[in-house]
Coordinates of N, CA and C in Angstrom, one line a residue:
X4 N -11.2 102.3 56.1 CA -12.1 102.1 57.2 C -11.3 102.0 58.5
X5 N -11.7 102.7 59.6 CA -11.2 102.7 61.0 C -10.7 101.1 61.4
X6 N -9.9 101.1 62.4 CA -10.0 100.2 63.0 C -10.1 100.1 64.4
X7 N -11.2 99.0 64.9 CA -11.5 99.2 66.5 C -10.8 97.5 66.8
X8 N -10.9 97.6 67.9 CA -10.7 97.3 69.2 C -11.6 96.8 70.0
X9 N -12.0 95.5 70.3 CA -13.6 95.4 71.5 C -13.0 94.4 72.4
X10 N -12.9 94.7 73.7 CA -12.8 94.0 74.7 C -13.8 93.8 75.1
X11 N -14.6 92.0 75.2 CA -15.4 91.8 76.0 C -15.3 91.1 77.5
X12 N -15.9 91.1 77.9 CA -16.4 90.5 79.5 C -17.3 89.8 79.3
X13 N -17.2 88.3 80.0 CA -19.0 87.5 79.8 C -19.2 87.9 81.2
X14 N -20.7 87.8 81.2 CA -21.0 88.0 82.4 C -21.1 86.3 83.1
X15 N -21.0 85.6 84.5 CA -20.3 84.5 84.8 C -22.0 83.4 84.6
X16 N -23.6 84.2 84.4 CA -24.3 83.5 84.4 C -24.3 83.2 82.7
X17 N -24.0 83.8 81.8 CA -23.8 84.2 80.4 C -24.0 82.5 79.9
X18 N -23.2 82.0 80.0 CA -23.2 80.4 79.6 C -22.4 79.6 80.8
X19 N -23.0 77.9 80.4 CA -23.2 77.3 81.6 C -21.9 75.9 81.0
X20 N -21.6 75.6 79.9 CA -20.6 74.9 79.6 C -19.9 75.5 78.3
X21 N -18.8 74.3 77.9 CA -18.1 74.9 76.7 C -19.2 74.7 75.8
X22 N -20.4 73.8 75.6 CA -20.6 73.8 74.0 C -21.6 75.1 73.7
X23 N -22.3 75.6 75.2 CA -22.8 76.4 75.0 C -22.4 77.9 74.7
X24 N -20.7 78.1 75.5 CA -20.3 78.8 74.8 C -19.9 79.7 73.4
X25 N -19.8 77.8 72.6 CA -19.3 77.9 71.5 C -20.7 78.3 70.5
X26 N -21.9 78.1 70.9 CA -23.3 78.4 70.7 C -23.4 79.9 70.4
X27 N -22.8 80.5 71.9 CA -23.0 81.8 71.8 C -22.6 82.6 71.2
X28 N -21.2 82.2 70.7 CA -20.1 82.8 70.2 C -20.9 82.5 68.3
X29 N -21.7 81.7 67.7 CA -22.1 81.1 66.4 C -23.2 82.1 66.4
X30 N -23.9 82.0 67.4 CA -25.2 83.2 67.5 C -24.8 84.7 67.1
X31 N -23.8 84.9 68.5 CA -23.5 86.3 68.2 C -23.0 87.1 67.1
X32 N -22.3 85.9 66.5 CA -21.5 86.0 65.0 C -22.4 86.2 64.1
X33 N -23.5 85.9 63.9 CA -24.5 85.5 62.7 C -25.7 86.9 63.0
X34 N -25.6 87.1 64.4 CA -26.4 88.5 64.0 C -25.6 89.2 63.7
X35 N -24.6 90.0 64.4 CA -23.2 90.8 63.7 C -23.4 91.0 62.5
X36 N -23.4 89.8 61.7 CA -23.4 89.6 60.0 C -24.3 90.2 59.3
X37 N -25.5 89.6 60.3 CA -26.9 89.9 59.8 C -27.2 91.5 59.4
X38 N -26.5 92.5 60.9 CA -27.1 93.9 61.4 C -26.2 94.6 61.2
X39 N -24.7 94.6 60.7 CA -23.8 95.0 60.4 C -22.8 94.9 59.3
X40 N -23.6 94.5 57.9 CA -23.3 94.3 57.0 C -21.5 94.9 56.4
X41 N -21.8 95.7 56.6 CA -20.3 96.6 56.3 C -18.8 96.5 57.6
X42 N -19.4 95.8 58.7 CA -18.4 95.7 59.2 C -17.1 94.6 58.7
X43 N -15.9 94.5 58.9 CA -15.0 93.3 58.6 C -14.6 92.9 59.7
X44 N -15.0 91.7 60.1 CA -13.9 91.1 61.4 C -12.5 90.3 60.8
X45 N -11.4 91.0 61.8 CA -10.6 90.9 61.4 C -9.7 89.8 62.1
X46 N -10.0 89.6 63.4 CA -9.3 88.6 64.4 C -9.7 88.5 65.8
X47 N -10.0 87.7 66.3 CA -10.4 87.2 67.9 C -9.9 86.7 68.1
X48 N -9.7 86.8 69.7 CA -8.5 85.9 70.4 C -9.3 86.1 72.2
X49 N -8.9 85.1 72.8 CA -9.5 84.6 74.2 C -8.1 85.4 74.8
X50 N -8.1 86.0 75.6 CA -7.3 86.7 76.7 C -7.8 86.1 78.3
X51 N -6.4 86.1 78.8 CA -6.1 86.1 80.3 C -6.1 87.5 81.0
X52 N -7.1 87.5 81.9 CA -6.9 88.7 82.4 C -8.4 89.3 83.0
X53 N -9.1 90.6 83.0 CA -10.0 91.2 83.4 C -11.2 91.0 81.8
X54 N -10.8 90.4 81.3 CA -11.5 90.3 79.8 C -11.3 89.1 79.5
X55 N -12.4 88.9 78.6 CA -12.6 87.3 78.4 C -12.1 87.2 76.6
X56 N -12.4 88.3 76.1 CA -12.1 88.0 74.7 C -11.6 89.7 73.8
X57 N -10.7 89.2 72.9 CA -10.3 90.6 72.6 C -10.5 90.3 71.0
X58 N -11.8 91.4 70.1 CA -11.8 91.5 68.9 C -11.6 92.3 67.7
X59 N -10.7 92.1 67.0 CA -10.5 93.5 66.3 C -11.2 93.2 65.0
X60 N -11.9 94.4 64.4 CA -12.9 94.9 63.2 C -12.4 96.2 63.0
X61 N -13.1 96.3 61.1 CA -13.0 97.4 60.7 C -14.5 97.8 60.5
X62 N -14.8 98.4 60.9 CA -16.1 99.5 60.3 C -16.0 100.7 60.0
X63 N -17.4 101.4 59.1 CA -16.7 102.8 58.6 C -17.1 103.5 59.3
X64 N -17.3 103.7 60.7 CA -17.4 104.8 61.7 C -17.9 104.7 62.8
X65 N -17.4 105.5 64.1 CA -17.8 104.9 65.5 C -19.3 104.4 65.8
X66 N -20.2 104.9 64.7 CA -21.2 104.6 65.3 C -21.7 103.2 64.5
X67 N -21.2 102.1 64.0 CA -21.2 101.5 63.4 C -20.4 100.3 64.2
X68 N -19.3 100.8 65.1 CA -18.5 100.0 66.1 C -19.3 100.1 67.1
X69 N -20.0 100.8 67.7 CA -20.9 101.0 68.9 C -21.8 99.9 68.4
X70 N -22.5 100.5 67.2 CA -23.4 98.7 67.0 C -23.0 97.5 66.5
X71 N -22.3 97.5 67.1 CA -21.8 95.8 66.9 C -21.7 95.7 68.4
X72 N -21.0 96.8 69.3 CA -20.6 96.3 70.5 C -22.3 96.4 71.2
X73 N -23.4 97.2 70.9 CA -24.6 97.3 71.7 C -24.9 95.7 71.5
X74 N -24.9 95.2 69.9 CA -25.3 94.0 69.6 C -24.9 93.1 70.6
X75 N -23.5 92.8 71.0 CA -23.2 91.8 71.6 C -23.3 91.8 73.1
X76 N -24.0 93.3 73.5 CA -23.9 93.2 75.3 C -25.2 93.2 75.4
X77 N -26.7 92.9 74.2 CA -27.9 92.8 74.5 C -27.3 91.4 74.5
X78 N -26.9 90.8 73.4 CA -27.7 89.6 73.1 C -26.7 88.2 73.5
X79 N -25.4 88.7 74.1 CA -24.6 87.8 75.0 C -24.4 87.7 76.7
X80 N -25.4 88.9 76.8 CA -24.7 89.0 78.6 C -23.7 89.2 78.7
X81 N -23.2 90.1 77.7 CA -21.5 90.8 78.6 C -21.7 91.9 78.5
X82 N -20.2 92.7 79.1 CA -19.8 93.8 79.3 C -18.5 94.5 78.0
X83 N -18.9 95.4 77.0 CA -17.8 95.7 76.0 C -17.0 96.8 76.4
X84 N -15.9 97.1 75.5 CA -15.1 98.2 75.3 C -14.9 98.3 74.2
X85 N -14.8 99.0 73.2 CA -14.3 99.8 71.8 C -13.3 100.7 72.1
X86 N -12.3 100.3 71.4 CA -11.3 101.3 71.5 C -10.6 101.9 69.9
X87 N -10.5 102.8 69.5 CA -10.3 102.8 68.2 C -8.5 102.7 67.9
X88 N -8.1 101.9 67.1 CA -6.7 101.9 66.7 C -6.0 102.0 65.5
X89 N -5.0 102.9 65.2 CA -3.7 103.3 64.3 C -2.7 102.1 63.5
X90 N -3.1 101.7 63.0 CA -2.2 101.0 62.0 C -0.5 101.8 62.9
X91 N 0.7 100.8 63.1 CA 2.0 101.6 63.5 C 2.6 102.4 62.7
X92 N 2.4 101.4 61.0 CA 3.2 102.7 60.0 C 2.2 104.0 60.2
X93 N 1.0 103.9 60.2 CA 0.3 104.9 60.0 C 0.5 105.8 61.1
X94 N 0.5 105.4 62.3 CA 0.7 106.7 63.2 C 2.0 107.0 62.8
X95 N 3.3 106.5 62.8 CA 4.3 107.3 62.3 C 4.0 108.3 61.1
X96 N 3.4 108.2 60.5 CA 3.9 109.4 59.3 C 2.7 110.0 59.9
X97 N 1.8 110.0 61.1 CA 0.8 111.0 61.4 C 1.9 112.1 62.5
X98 N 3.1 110.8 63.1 CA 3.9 111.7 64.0 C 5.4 112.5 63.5
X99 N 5.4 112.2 62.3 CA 5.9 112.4 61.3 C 5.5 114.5 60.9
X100 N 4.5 114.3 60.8 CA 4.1 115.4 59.9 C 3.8 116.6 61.4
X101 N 4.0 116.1 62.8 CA 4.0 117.4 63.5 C 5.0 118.4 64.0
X102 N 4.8 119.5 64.4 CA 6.3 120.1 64.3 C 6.9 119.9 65.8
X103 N 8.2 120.4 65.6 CA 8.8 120.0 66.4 C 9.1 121.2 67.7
X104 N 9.5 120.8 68.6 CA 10.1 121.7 69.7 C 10.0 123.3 69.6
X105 N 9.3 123.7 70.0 CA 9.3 125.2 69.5 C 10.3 126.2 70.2

């Protein structure tokens, strides 16, 4: 199964304290579950920066990562990104196998 990448953004009206946060975050998780049976989440983490939170999942294809990310920008008030990513050993033997210098 692929692996993505989702950078979210809350939007700043999105929630109004921490426990509501932590609300959002139990909500948005439980539909995810519900509507995207085959996806795996793999790790979340809170980021500094232009993004509020960075999550990585496996699903079996972009349009499968798109619905999880539509899921979370109806039903959270943010803003997503998907980015798809390469295991390191695995890109090596992908950059492995091209030719060289002609």
């Amino acid at each position: 199964m692929p692996t993505f990448i989702m950078l979210t953004r809350l939007n700043p009206d999105a929630v109004r304290s921490p426990k509501g946060l932590e609300q959002l975050e139990r909500d948005a998780m439980k539909r995810v579950r519900e509507q995207c049976p085959d996806v795996e989440w793999l790790s979340s983490y809170a980021v500094l920066g232009p993004y509020d939170y960075l999550d990585v999942f496996k699903a079996n294809d972009i349009e499968s990562a798109a619905r999880v990310s539509t899921l979370l920008r109806t039903f959270g008030h943010a803003q997503t990104e998907i980015w798809t990513a390469t295991e390191w050993d695995r890109f090596k033997e992908i950059v492995r196998t091209l030719p060289g210098p002609g």
